[in-house]
Coordinates of C-alpha atoms in Angstrom, one line a residue:
Chain A
X343 CA -57.3 12.1 -124.3
X344 CA -56.7 15.4 -126.0
X345 CA -54.6 15.4 -129.0
X346 CA -52.9 18.7 -128.1
X347 CA -51.8 20.5 -124.9
X348 CA -51.9 24.0 -126.1
X349 CA -53.5 26.2 -128.7
X350 CA -50.3 26.5 -130.6
X351 CA -50.0 22.8 -130.9
X352 CA -53.6 22.5 -132.0
X353 CA -53.2 25.2 -134.7
X354 CA -50.1 23.1 -136.0
X355 CA -52.2 20.0 -136.0
X356 CA -54.7 21.7 -138.0
X357 CA -52.4 23.2 -140.4
X358 CA -50.7 19.9 -141.2
X359 CA -54.1 18.3 -141.6
X360 CA -53.7 16.1 -138.7
X361 CA -56.8 17.6 -136.9
X362 CA -60.0 18.8 -138.2
X363 CA -61.4 21.8 -136.4
X364 CA -65.0 21.0 -137.3
X365 CA -64.5 17.4 -136.0
X366 CA -63.0 18.9 -132.9
X367 CA -66.0 21.3 -132.4
X368 CA -68.4 18.5 -133.0
X369 CA -66.5 16.4 -130.4
X370 CA -66.9 19.2 -127.8
X371 CA -70.6 19.5 -128.7
X372 CA -71.4 15.7 -128.3
X373 CA -69.3 15.7 -125.0
X374 CA -71.4 18.7 -123.7
X375 CA -74.5 16.6 -124.5
X376 CA -73.1 13.4 -123.0
X377 CA -72.3 14.9 -119.7
X378 CA -75.2 17.4 -119.5
X379 CA -76.0 16.6 -115.9
X380 CA -73.0 18.7 -114.8
X381 CA -75.0 21.6 -115.9
X382 CA -72.0 23.6 -117.0
X383 CA -73.6 25.5 -120.0
X384 CA -76.7 27.6 -119.9
X385 CA -76.7 27.9 -123.8
X386 CA -74.8 26.1 -126.4
X387 CA -74.4 27.4 -130.1
X388 CA -74.0 24.2 -132.2
X389 CA -74.7 25.7 -135.7
X390 CA -72.7 28.9 -135.3
X391 CA -69.7 27.1 -133.8
X392 CA -69.5 24.6 -136.6
X393 CA -69.9 27.3 -139.2
X394 CA -67.0 29.3 -137.6
X395 CA -65.0 26.1 -137.4
X396 CA -65.4 25.5 -141.1
X397 CA -64.3 29.2 -141.8
X398 CA -61.5 29.4 -139.3
X399 CA -60.0 26.0 -140.3
X400 CA -59.5 27.5 -143.8
X401 CA -57.8 30.5 -142.3
X402 CA -55.5 28.5 -140.3
X403 CA -54.5 26.3 -143.3
X404 CA -54.0 29.5 -145.4
X405 CA -51.7 30.7 -142.6
X406 CA -53.7 34.0 -142.3
X407 CA -55.6 33.8 -139.0
X408 CA -56.2 35.5 -135.7
X409 CA -54.0 34.9 -132.7
X410 CA -56.6 32.6 -131.2
X411 CA -57.7 30.9 -134.2
X412 CA -59.3 27.5 -133.3
X413 CA -59.7 28.0 -129.6
X414 CA -63.0 26.8 -128.5
X415 CA -64.2 29.1 -125.6
X416 CA -66.9 28.9 -123.2
X417 CA -68.1 32.4 -121.8
X418 CA -69.6 33.0 -118.3
X419 CA -73.1 34.2 -118.7
X420 CA -72.4 37.4 -117.1
X421 CA -70.4 38.7 -120.3
X422 CA -72.6 39.8 -123.1
X423 CA -72.6 38.2 -126.6
X424 CA -74.8 40.2 -128.9
X425 CA -78.3 38.8 -129.5
X426 CA -77.7 35.6 -127.5
X427 CA -79.7 35.5 -124.2
X428 CA -77.7 36.6 -121.0
X429 CA -79.3 35.5 -117.9
X430 CA -76.3 36.1 -115.4
X431 CA -77.8 33.0 -113.6
X432 CA -80.8 35.1 -112.7
X433 CA -84.5 34.7 -113.3
X434 CA -84.7 38.4 -113.6
X435 CA -83.0 38.3 -116.9
X436 CA -84.3 35.1 -118.3
X437 CA -85.2 36.7 -121.8
X438 CA -82.6 39.4 -121.8
X439 CA -80.8 39.7 -125.2
X440 CA -77.7 42.0 -125.1
X441 CA -77.4 44.7 -127.7
X442 CA -73.8 44.6 -128.0
X443 CA -70.8 42.4 -127.3
X444 CA -68.8 42.7 -124.1
X445 CA -65.3 44.1 -125.0
X446 CA -63.5 40.9 -123.9
X447 CA -65.7 38.7 -125.9
X448 CA -65.4 40.8 -128.9
X449 CA -61.6 40.7 -128.9
X450 CA -61.9 36.7 -128.6
X451 CA -64.0 36.6 -131.7
X452 CA -61.9 39.2 -133.7
X453 CA -58.9 36.9 -133.0
X454 CA -60.9 33.9 -134.5
X455 CA -61.8 32.1 -131.3
X456 CA -65.1 30.1 -131.5
X457 CA -67.5 30.9 -128.7
X458 CA -69.3 27.4 -128.2
X459 CA -71.7 28.5 -125.5
X460 CA -72.6 30.5 -122.2
X461 CA -71.6 28.9 -119.0
X462 CA -73.6 28.6 -115.7
X463 CA -72.8 30.8 -112.6
X464 CA -74.0 31.9 -109.3
X465 CA -76.7 34.5 -109.9
X466 CA -74.8 37.9 -110.7
X467 CA -71.6 36.2 -109.8
X468 CA -72.7 36.2 -106.1
X469 CA -71.6 32.8 -104.5
X470 CA -68.8 30.5 -103.9
X471 CA -70.4 27.2 -104.9
X472 CA -72.5 27.8 -107.9
X473 CA -75.6 26.8 -105.8
X474 CA -77.1 30.3 -106.5
X475 CA -77.9 30.0 -110.1
X476 CA -81.6 30.1 -110.9
X477 CA -80.9 27.5 -113.5
X478 CA -79.6 24.8 -111.1
X479 CA -76.4 23.8 -109.4
X480 CA -73.2 23.0 -111.4
X481 CA -71.6 19.6 -110.4
X482 CA -68.0 19.1 -109.9
X483 CA -66.7 16.7 -112.5
X484 CA -64.6 14.8 -110.0
X485 CA -67.4 13.9 -107.9
X486 CA -71.1 14.9 -108.7
X487 CA -72.0 15.4 -105.1
X488 CA -69.5 18.1 -104.7
X489 CA -69.7 21.9 -105.6
X490 CA -67.4 23.0 -108.5
X491 CA -66.8 26.4 -106.7
X492 CA -68.3 29.7 -107.6
X493 CA -69.1 31.9 -109.0
X494 CA -67.6 31.0 -112.3
X495 CA -68.4 27.3 -111.6
X496 CA -69.8 26.6 -115.3
X497 CA -66.6 27.9 -116.9
X498 CA -64.3 26.0 -114.6
X499 CA -66.3 22.7 -115.1
X500 CA -66.4 23.2 -118.9
X501 CA -62.6 23.4 -119.1
X502 CA -61.9 20.8 -116.5
X503 CA -64.5 18.2 -118.1
X504 CA -63.1 18.8 -121.6
X505 CA -66.2 20.6 -123.0
X506 CA -64.2 23.4 -124.5
X507 CA -60.4 24.4 -124.7
X508 CA -60.7 27.5 -122.5
X509 CA -63.2 29.7 -120.8
X510 CA -63.9 33.4 -119.7
X511 CA -64.9 33.9 -116.1
X512 CA -65.0 36.8 -113.6
X513 CA -63.3 37.3 -110.4
X514 CA -64.7 39.7 -107.8
X515 CA -63.5 38.0 -104.7
X516 CA -62.0 34.6 -106.0
X517 CA -64.7 33.4 -108.5
X518 CA -62.2 32.4 -111.0
X519 CA -59.3 31.1 -108.8
X520 CA -61.6 29.3 -106.3
X521 CA -63.4 27.2 -108.9
X522 CA -60.1 26.5 -110.7
X523 CA -58.7 25.2 -107.5
X524 CA -61.8 22.8 -106.9
X525 CA -61.7 21.7 -110.6
X526 CA -57.9 21.2 -111.0
X527 CA -57.2 23.8 -113.7
X528 CA -55.5 27.0 -114.2
X529 CA -57.4 30.2 -113.4
X530 CA -56.0 33.8 -113.9
X531 CA -57.6 36.8 -112.2
X532 CA -55.7 39.8 -113.9
X533 CA -54.9 43.1 -112.4
X534 CA -58.0 45.2 -111.7
X535 CA -58.5 47.4 -114.8
X536 CA -56.2 45.1 -117.0
X537 CA -59.3 43.9 -118.9
X538 CA -62.2 46.1 -119.9
X539 CA -65.4 45.5 -118.0
X540 CA -67.6 46.8 -120.7
X541 CA -70.4 44.3 -121.2
X542 CA -69.6 42.6 -118.0
X543 CA -72.7 42.8 -115.8
X544 CA -71.7 44.9 -112.8
X545 CA -71.6 43.2 -109.4
X546 CA -69.1 45.3 -107.4
X547 CA -67.5 47.5 -109.9
X548 CA -64.3 48.4 -108.1
X549 CA -63.5 44.6 -107.7
X550 CA -64.9 42.9 -110.8
X551 CA -62.4 41.7 -113.2
X552 CA -62.5 39.4 -116.4
X553 CA -60.4 36.2 -115.9
X554 CA -59.4 33.2 -117.9
X555 CA -59.6 29.3 -117.3
X556 CA -57.3 26.9 -119.3
X557 CA -55.2 23.8 -119.0
X558 CA -52.2 25.2 -120.5
X559 CA -50.3 28.3 -119.1
X560 CA -49.4 29.2 -122.7
X561 CA -53.1 29.5 -123.5
X562 CA -54.0 31.5 -120.4
X563 CA -51.6 34.1 -121.3
X564 CA -52.3 34.0 -125.0
X565 CA -55.9 34.7 -124.2
X566 CA -55.2 37.3 -121.5
X567 CA -52.9 39.1 -124.0
X568 CA -55.8 39.5 -126.4
X569 CA -58.3 40.6 -124.0
X570 CA -56.4 43.1 -122.0
X571 CA -55.9 46.7 -122.6
X572 CA -57.5 50.2 -122.5
X573 CA -61.1 50.4 -123.7
X574 CA -62.7 53.9 -124.1
X575 CA -66.0 52.2 -123.1
X576 CA -64.6 51.4 -119.6
X577 CA -63.0 54.4 -118.0
X578 CA -61.5 52.1 -115.2
X579 CA -59.6 50.1 -117.9
X580 CA -55.8 51.0 -118.0
X581 CA -53.6 51.8 -120.9
X582 CA -51.9 48.6 -121.8
X583 CA -48.3 48.8 -121.5
X584 CA -46.4 45.5 -122.1
X585 CA -45.3 45.3 -118.6
X586 CA -42.2 42.9 -117.9
X587 CA -41.6 42.5 -114.3
X588 CA -39.3 39.6 -114.5
X589 CA -35.6 40.2 -114.3
X590 CA -34.0 37.2 -115.9
X591 CA -30.6 37.9 -114.3
X592 CA -31.5 36.8 -110.9
X593 CA -33.8 34.1 -109.3
X594 CA -37.4 35.0 -108.4
X595 CA -37.8 36.0 -104.7
X596 CA -40.9 34.3 -103.6
X597 CA -42.6 35.4 -100.4
X598 CA -44.7 32.9 -98.2
X599 CA -47.1 34.8 -96.1
X600 CA -47.4 33.1 -92.7
X601 CA -51.0 34.2 -92.2
X602 CA -52.2 32.0 -95.1
X603 CA -51.0 28.8 -93.5
X604 CA -53.2 28.9 -90.4
X605 CA -55.0 26.1 -88.5
X606 CA -58.0 26.5 -91.1
X607 CA -55.8 24.9 -93.8
X608 CA -56.3 21.3 -94.9
X609 CA -53.3 19.2 -94.1
X610 CA -52.8 17.9 -97.7
X611 CA -52.9 21.3 -99.1
X612 CA -50.3 22.5 -96.4
X613 CA -48.1 19.5 -97.3
X614 CA -48.4 20.1 -101.0
X615 CA -47.4 23.9 -100.6
X616 CA -44.5 22.7 -98.6
X617 CA -43.4 20.4 -101.4
X618 CA -43.7 23.1 -103.9
X619 CA -41.8 25.6 -101.9
X620 CA -39.0 22.9 -101.5
X621 CA -39.1 22.4 -105.4
X622 CA -38.7 26.1 -106.0
X623 CA -35.7 26.2 -103.8
X624 CA -34.1 23.2 -105.6
X625 CA -34.9 25.3 -108.7
X626 CA -32.7 27.9 -107.4
X627 CA -35.5 30.5 -106.4
X628 CA -35.3 32.4 -103.2
X629 CA -38.0 31.7 -100.7
X630 CA -38.7 34.4 -98.0
X631 CA -41.3 34.1 -95.1
X632 CA -43.2 37.4 -95.0
X633 CA -46.2 38.7 -93.1
X634 CA -49.5 40.3 -94.2
X635 CA -50.6 41.1 -90.7
X636 CA -54.0 42.4 -91.6
X637 CA -55.3 39.4 -93.6
X638 CA -58.0 38.6 -91.1
X639 CA -59.7 41.9 -91.9
X640 CA -60.0 41.0 -95.6
X641 CA -63.3 39.0 -95.5
X642 CA -65.3 41.5 -93.3
X643 CA -64.1 44.5 -95.3
X644 CA -64.6 42.6 -98.7
X645 CA -68.4 41.7 -98.0
X646 CA -69.1 45.2 -96.7
X647 CA -67.8 46.9 -99.8
X648 CA -69.0 44.4 -102.3
X649 CA -72.6 44.2 -101.0
X650 CA -72.6 47.9 -100.8
X651 CA -71.7 48.3 -104.5
X652 CA -74.0 45.4 -105.4
X653 CA -77.0 47.1 -103.8
X654 CA -76.3 50.1 -105.8
X655 CA -75.4 48.3 -109.2
X656 CA -78.5 46.0 -108.9
X657 CA -81.0 49.0 -108.4
X658 CA -81.3 48.9 -112.4
X659 CA -83.4 45.9 -112.2
X660 CA -86.6 47.6 -111.8
X661 CA -88.7 46.0 -114.4
X662 CA -88.9 49.3 -116.5
X663 CA -86.0 49.1 -119.2
X664 CA -85.1 45.5 -119.5
X665 CA -85.6 42.2 -117.8
X666 CA -88.6 40.7 -115.8
X667 CA -91.6 42.8 -115.0
X668 CA -94.2 41.6 -112.4
X669 CA -97.1 43.9 -112.4
X670 CA -99.8 43.0 -109.9
X671 CA -101.8 46.1 -109.0
X672 CA -101.1 48.8 -111.5
X673 CA -98.9 50.9 -109.1
X674 CA -95.5 51.8 -110.2
X675 CA -94.2 51.5 -106.5
X676 CA -95.2 47.9 -106.2
X677 CA -94.0 47.1 -109.7
X678 CA -90.5 47.7 -108.5
X679 CA -90.9 45.6 -105.5
X680 CA -92.9 42.8 -107.2
X681 CA -90.5 42.4 -109.9
X682 CA -87.4 42.5 -107.7
X683 CA -88.7 40.2 -105.0
X684 CA -89.9 37.6 -107.5
X685 CA -87.0 38.1 -109.9
X686 CA -84.0 37.8 -107.5
X687 CA -82.8 34.6 -105.6
X688 CA -82.0 34.4 -101.9
X689 CA -78.4 35.2 -101.8
X690 CA -78.8 38.1 -104.1
X691 CA -81.5 39.7 -102.0
X692 CA -79.5 39.1 -98.9
X693 CA -76.5 41.0 -100.3
X694 CA -78.7 43.8 -101.4
X695 CA -80.2 44.0 -97.9
X696 CA -76.8 44.0 -96.3
X697 CA -75.6 46.4 -98.8
X698 CA -78.4 48.7 -98.3
X699 CA -77.9 48.6 -94.6
X700 CA -74.2 49.5 -94.6
X701 CA -74.8 52.5 -96.8
X702 CA -77.8 53.7 -94.9
X703 CA -77.9 56.8 -92.6
X704 CA -76.1 56.2 -89.4
X705 CA -74.1 53.2 -90.5
X706 CA -72.2 54.5 -93.4
X707 CA -69.1 55.5 -91.4
X708 CA -69.1 52.5 -89.1
X709 CA -69.4 49.9 -91.8
X710 CA -68.9 51.3 -95.3
X711 CA -66.3 53.9 -94.7
X712 CA -64.4 51.8 -92.1
X713 CA -64.1 49.0 -94.7
X714 CA -62.8 51.4 -97.3
X715 CA -59.9 52.5 -94.7
X716 CA -59.2 48.8 -94.0
X717 CA -59.0 48.2 -97.8
X718 CA -56.2 50.7 -98.1
X719 CA -54.4 49.0 -95.0
X720 CA -54.6 45.7 -96.8
X721 CA -53.3 47.1 -99.9
X722 CA -50.4 48.9 -98.2
X723 CA -49.6 45.5 -96.6
X724 CA -49.1 44.0 -100.0
X725 CA -47.2 46.9 -101.5
X726 CA -44.8 46.6 -98.5
X727 CA -44.1 42.8 -99.0
X728 CA -43.7 43.5 -102.8
X729 CA -40.6 45.8 -101.8
X730 CA -39.0 42.6 -100.6
X731 CA -40.4 39.9 -102.9
X732 CA -41.4 39.5 -106.5
X733 CA -44.3 37.0 -106.0
X734 CA -46.3 35.5 -103.3
X735 CA -47.3 31.9 -102.9
X736 CA -50.3 30.9 -100.8
X737 CA -53.1 28.3 -100.8
X738 CA -56.2 29.3 -103.0
X739 CA -58.8 27.6 -101.0
X740 CA -58.7 26.2 -97.2
X741 CA -60.1 22.8 -98.3
X742 CA -61.0 21.0 -101.4
X743 CA -64.6 21.2 -102.8
X744 CA -67.2 20.7 -100.2
X745 CA -70.5 18.9 -100.5
X746 CA -73.6 20.4 -102.4
X747 CA -75.9 21.8 -99.7
X748 CA -73.1 21.8 -96.9
X749 CA -72.8 25.5 -96.5
X750 CA -75.8 26.8 -98.5
X751 CA -77.9 27.5 -95.4
X752 CA -75.0 29.3 -93.6
X753 CA -74.1 32.5 -95.6
X754 CA -71.3 33.5 -93.2
X755 CA -69.6 30.0 -93.6
X756 CA -69.9 30.3 -97.1
X757 CA -68.2 33.8 -97.1
X758 CA -65.5 32.3 -95.2
X759 CA -64.6 29.8 -97.8
X760 CA -63.1 32.8 -99.8
X761 CA -60.6 33.5 -97.0
X762 CA -57.4 33.2 -99.2
X763 CA -58.9 34.9 -102.4
X764 CA -60.6 38.2 -101.4
X765 CA -57.6 40.2 -100.2
X766 CA -56.2 40.1 -103.7
X767 CA -59.4 41.7 -105.1
X768 CA -59.4 44.4 -102.2
X769 CA -56.0 45.2 -103.4
X770 CA -56.6 44.8 -107.2
X771 CA -53.6 42.6 -107.7
X772 CA -53.3 39.8 -110.4
X773 CA -53.2 36.3 -109.2
X774 CA -53.2 32.8 -110.7
X775 CA -54.4 29.5 -109.5
X776 CA -52.4 26.4 -110.6
X777 CA -53.2 22.9 -109.9
X778 CA -51.1 21.4 -106.9
X779 CA -52.4 18.1 -106.1
X780 CA -55.3 16.0 -105.1
X781 CA -56.6 14.8 -101.7
X782 CA -57.2 11.3 -100.6
X783 CA -60.6 11.2 -102.2
X784 CA -59.1 12.2 -105.7
X785 CA -60.5 15.9 -105.3
X786 CA -58.0 18.5 -106.8
X787 CA -56.8 21.6 -105.1
X788 CA -54.7 24.5 -106.3
X789 CA -52.3 27.1 -105.0
X790 CA -51.9 30.7 -106.0
X791 CA -49.2 33.0 -106.9
X792 CA -49.9 36.8 -106.4
X793 CA -47.9 39.4 -108.3
X794 CA -47.5 43.2 -108.1
X795 CA -49.9 45.3 -110.3
X796 CA -49.7 44.3 -114.1
X797 CA -47.0 41.8 -113.4
X798 CA -48.9 39.0 -114.8
X799 CA -45.7 37.9 -116.8
X800 CA -44.3 36.8 -113.2
X801 CA -47.2 34.5 -112.8
X802 CA -46.4 32.7 -115.9
X803 CA -42.7 32.5 -115.1
X804 CA -43.4 30.9 -112.0
X805 CA -45.8 28.3 -113.2
X806 CA -43.6 27.5 -116.1
X807 CA -40.8 27.1 -113.8
X808 CA -42.7 24.5 -111.8
X809 CA -43.8 22.7 -114.9
X810 CA -40.2 22.5 -116.2
X811 CA -38.4 19.2 -115.9
X812 CA -35.0 20.1 -114.8
Chain B
X608 CA -75.8 48.2 -82.7
X609 CA -77.9 45.2 -83.6
X610 CA -80.4 44.9 -86.3
X611 CA -84.0 45.0 -85.3
X612 CA -87.1 43.6 -87.2
X613 CA -88.0 47.3 -87.8
X614 CA -84.6 47.9 -89.3
X615 CA -85.2 45.0 -91.7
X616 CA -88.5 46.3 -92.7
X617 CA -86.9 49.7 -93.3
X618 CA -84.0 48.3 -95.5
X619 CA -86.3 46.2 -97.4
X620 CA -88.3 49.2 -98.4
X621 CA -85.2 51.1 -99.2
X622 CA -84.1 48.4 -101.4
X623 CA -87.5 47.9 -103.1
X624 CA -87.8 44.4 -101.8
X625 CA -91.1 42.9 -100.5
X626 CA -90.6 40.6 -97.6
X627 CA -93.1 38.6 -95.6
X628 CA -93.3 37.9 -91.9
X629 CA -91.1 34.8 -91.8
X630 CA -88.6 36.5 -93.9
X631 CA -88.4 39.4 -91.4
X632 CA -87.2 37.2 -88.6
X633 CA -84.9 35.2 -91.1
X634 CA -83.2 38.4 -92.3
X635 CA -82.9 39.9 -88.7
X636 CA -81.0 36.8 -87.6
X637 CA -78.9 36.4 -90.8
X638 CA -78.0 40.1 -90.8
X639 CA -77.0 40.1 -87.3
X640 CA -74.9 37.2 -87.6
X641 CA -73.0 38.6 -90.6
X642 CA -72.7 42.1 -89.0
X643 CA -71.4 40.7 -85.7
X644 CA -68.6 39.1 -87.8
X645 CA -68.1 42.4 -89.6
X646 CA -67.4 44.0 -86.1
X647 CA -63.9 42.4 -86.3
X648 CA -63.0 45.6 -88.0
X649 CA -63.4 47.5 -84.8
X650 CA -60.1 45.9 -83.8
X651 CA -58.0 47.8 -86.4
X652 CA -57.2 51.4 -85.9
X653 CA -58.1 53.4 -89.1
X654 CA -58.1 57.0 -87.4
X655 CA -55.3 58.2 -89.8
X656 CA -56.2 56.2 -92.7
X657 CA -57.9 57.6 -95.9
X658 CA -60.7 55.5 -97.6
X659 CA -59.6 53.7 -100.6
X660 CA -62.2 53.7 -103.3
X661 CA -60.5 52.1 -106.2
X662 CA -57.3 49.9 -106.2
X663 CA -55.9 52.0 -109.1
X664 CA -56.4 55.3 -107.4
X665 CA -54.6 58.2 -108.9
X666 CA -54.9 57.0 -112.8
X667 CA -57.0 59.6 -114.4
X668 CA -59.4 59.0 -117.1
X669 CA -60.0 62.2 -118.9
X670 CA -61.5 62.1 -122.4
X671 CA -62.6 64.6 -125.0
X672 CA -65.9 65.9 -124.3
X673 CA -67.2 64.8 -127.8
X674 CA -70.5 63.3 -128.7
X675 CA -70.2 59.6 -129.8
X676 CA -72.4 57.4 -131.5
X677 CA -75.0 55.7 -129.2
X678 CA -77.5 52.9 -129.5
X679 CA -80.2 53.4 -132.0
X680 CA -83.6 53.9 -130.2
X681 CA -85.1 50.5 -131.3
X682 CA -82.0 48.7 -129.9
X683 CA -82.4 50.5 -126.5
X684 CA -85.9 49.6 -126.4
X685 CA -85.7 46.0 -127.4
X686 CA -85.5 44.4 -124.0
X687 CA -88.1 46.7 -122.5
X688 CA -91.1 44.9 -121.0
X689 CA -93.5 47.6 -122.3
X690 CA -93.0 50.5 -124.8
X691 CA -95.0 52.6 -127.1
X692 CA -92.2 52.5 -129.7
X693 CA -90.5 55.6 -128.4
X694 CA -90.6 55.5 -124.7
X695 CA -90.6 52.9 -121.7
X696 CA -94.1 52.5 -120.5
X697 CA -94.9 52.4 -116.7
X698 CA -98.1 52.4 -114.7
X699 CA -99.5 55.9 -114.3
X700 CA -98.1 57.8 -111.3
X701 CA -100.3 60.9 -111.5
X702 CA -104.1 61.1 -110.9
X703 CA -106.3 62.5 -113.5
X704 CA -108.2 61.7 -116.7
X705 CA -106.7 59.1 -119.0

């Protein structure tokens, strides 16, 4: 059992001499080794993390330390850590060594967090089950025959199985929230632009966001608070204003969008949501039924736009400047194609093909531009309901974790597992998955709160309310 | 507007991907299945809607047009499969003497 339930408790224990950070890091390292078969980590840094632990422990005891001192963190392998191989779960980057740190990672290190390793993920963050990693599946710690969710499966498992305190992930269409739901932990997807994407390997640039996994709500927001903010190296990052959306003087108005509680939702998840809604009412909050009438268009619009952006972003893997090169016949034109065909996995190639198709002459208006228009309609739906409510409460996933192999041969069915998460990314809103129960087989599931732009504080408030005893 | 095997060959060539015979039929059927589902979007009227390119549209990102420090050449070349120490090397694309 962990000795602490949040970072501030951990720091207090270290300060009082009741916990050795070095021993703590060594415990994590041996646990990583012990349950290696879940395949959560692609790289572990034993020497460096122990060295940092020794140094940071001194800082904590001296009272002069960074905000995240002693926090042991796993980082999804699409975020750059200088001079440590970053594969992005792809064979095409098997030897790629970043020449700079991602801004989010740099900020963690500057605040004295310890990076213990790089976590496994779907190739280039494309997937919902972590079955698309060139370095093998990640297994759900609750049941090794189940997927952990994706694409940030390794990060979710690392936190859920006690292999580190917290982890960074990325959420383009649910890749933090869905694995957080399947692994029974908290997972925050911030507002688009709240956290710099510098050093995050681009998948779909107008959707990608850097999110956080942890077991404590306090830690989620301590980490988000550190990594957020404008970065001149990412022109889509936004000047950080401390945004407080919560009005203490009145109860929260929580909207329940009817469209999310359709026939596709597992009964146990529905019942849990109903219980939580009752609890919120008992706590004096206002529950309002609302409608997001165009939600059924979210998945098609999402997959058109993200595959289009991906096909463009992934054109950089050409065997010239970095990554794998496959040269067979001495011709430049076949060098590109041989490198890409051998280096990318099935799902990545499928998405590149789809994205190239929807952007190609004759189909651009019918698919790509149509989807951009639908994106606006979906965002308007959210903005409209946020005139009436402070937050939305919805399921995160329609079911608990599915079997490894169950959907891997059926891309469309896999895409549909993102049904409750992608609309948030189309609109660019912040959302937080929190554990909400387990099904009859003991598999966890979560629900998500969705907030208006930059109102991450409302997400904390709502989860803290539910955690409160009174 | 369904995808034909010829379309698949053309898209693969645009995307610089090599695909073999068996993959052509597989991609044709997969892409058709997915695109059929995408046709759901035809049910929504977007005639008076402007495309949304970025969820935070309207926030501008001007900066001073000033030169900033960039990666040193050796760093930038560090991950390249082939260089001459100054440039990326690729197979020769023009005919002529060596």
